[in-house]
Short mmCIF file of C-alpha atoms in Angstrom, two decimals:
data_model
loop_
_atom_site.label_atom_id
_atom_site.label_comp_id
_atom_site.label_asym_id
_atom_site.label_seq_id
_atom_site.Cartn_x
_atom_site.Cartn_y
_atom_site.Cartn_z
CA UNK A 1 104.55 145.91 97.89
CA UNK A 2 108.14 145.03 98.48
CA UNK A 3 107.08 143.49 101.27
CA UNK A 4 105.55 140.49 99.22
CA UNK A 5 109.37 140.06 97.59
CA UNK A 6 111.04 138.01 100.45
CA UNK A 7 108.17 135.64 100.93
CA UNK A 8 108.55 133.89 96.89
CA UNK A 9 112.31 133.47 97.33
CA UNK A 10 112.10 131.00 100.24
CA UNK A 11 108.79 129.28 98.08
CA UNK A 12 111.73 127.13 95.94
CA UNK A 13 112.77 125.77 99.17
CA UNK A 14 109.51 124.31 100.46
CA UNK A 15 108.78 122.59 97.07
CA UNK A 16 108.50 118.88 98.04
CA UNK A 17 109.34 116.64 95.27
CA UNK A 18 107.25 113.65 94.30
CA UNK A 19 109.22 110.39 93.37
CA UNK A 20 108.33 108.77 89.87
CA UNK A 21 105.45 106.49 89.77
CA UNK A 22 107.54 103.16 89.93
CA UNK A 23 109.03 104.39 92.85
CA UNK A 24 105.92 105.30 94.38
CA UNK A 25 104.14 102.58 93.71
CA UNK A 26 106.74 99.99 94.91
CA UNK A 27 106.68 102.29 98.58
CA UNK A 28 102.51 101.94 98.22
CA UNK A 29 102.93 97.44 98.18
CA UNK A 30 105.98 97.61 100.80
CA UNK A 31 103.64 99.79 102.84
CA UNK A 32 100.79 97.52 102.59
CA UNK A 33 102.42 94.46 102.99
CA UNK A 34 103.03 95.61 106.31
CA UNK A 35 100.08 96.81 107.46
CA UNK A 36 98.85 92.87 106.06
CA UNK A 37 101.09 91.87 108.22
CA UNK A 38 100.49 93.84 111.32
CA UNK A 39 96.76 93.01 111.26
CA UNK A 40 97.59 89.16 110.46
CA UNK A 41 99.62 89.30 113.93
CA UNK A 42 97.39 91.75 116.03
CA UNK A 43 97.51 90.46 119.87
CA UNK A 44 99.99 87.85 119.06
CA UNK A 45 102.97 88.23 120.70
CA UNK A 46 105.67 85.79 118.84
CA UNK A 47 104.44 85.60 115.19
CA UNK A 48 106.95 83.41 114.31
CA UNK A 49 106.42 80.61 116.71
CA UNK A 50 102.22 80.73 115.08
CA UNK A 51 103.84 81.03 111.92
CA UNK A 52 105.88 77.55 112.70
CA UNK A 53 102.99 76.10 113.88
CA UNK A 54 100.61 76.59 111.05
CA UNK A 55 103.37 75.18 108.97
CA UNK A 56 103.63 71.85 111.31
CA UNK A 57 99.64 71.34 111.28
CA UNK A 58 99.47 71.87 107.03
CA UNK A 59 102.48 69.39 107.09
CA UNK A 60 100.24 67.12 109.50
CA UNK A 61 97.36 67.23 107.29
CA UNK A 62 98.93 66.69 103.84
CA UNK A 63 100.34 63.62 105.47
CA UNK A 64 97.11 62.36 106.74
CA UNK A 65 95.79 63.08 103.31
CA UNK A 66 98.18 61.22 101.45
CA UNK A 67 98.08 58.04 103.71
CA UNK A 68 94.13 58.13 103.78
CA UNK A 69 94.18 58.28 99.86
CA UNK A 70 96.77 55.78 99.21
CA UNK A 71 96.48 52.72 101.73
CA UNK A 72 93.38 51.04 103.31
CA UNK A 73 94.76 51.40 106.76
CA UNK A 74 92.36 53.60 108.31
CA UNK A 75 88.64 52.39 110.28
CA UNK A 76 86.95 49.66 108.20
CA UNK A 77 83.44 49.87 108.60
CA UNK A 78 81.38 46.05 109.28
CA UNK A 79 77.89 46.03 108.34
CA UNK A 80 75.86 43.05 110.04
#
């Protein structure tokens, strides 16, 4: 029986503490932002340059957009 005794006084030691729920749940988004991330950019090996292109081509096409909507120069269509 007094065998048992050392065992419970190393048992405080491997007691892991849990953070507070605001704390854990702000480590939960930062986690899965990343893996967001890391599956957005799987097989791409400079992110940043696709993410500068995307940006270019949206720019491209709000442009076209705009000039389409507000002037008539565009293809005029002739029936006859």
């Amino acid at each position: 029986m007094g065998m048992c005794l050392p065992c419970f006084g190393g048992a405080a030691d491997d007691v892991v503490v849990t953070p507070d729920p605001e704390t854990r749940r702000q480590q939960l988004a930062e986690a899965a932002e990343k893996r967001q991330k890391e599956t957005a950019y799987r097989g791409v090996k400079n992110p940043e340059a696709v993410e500068r292109k995307r940006k270019k081509q949206e720019e491209t096409e709000k442009q076209a957009m705009t000039t389409s909507v507000s002037g008539g120069g565009g293809l005029k269509w002739q029936v006859g």
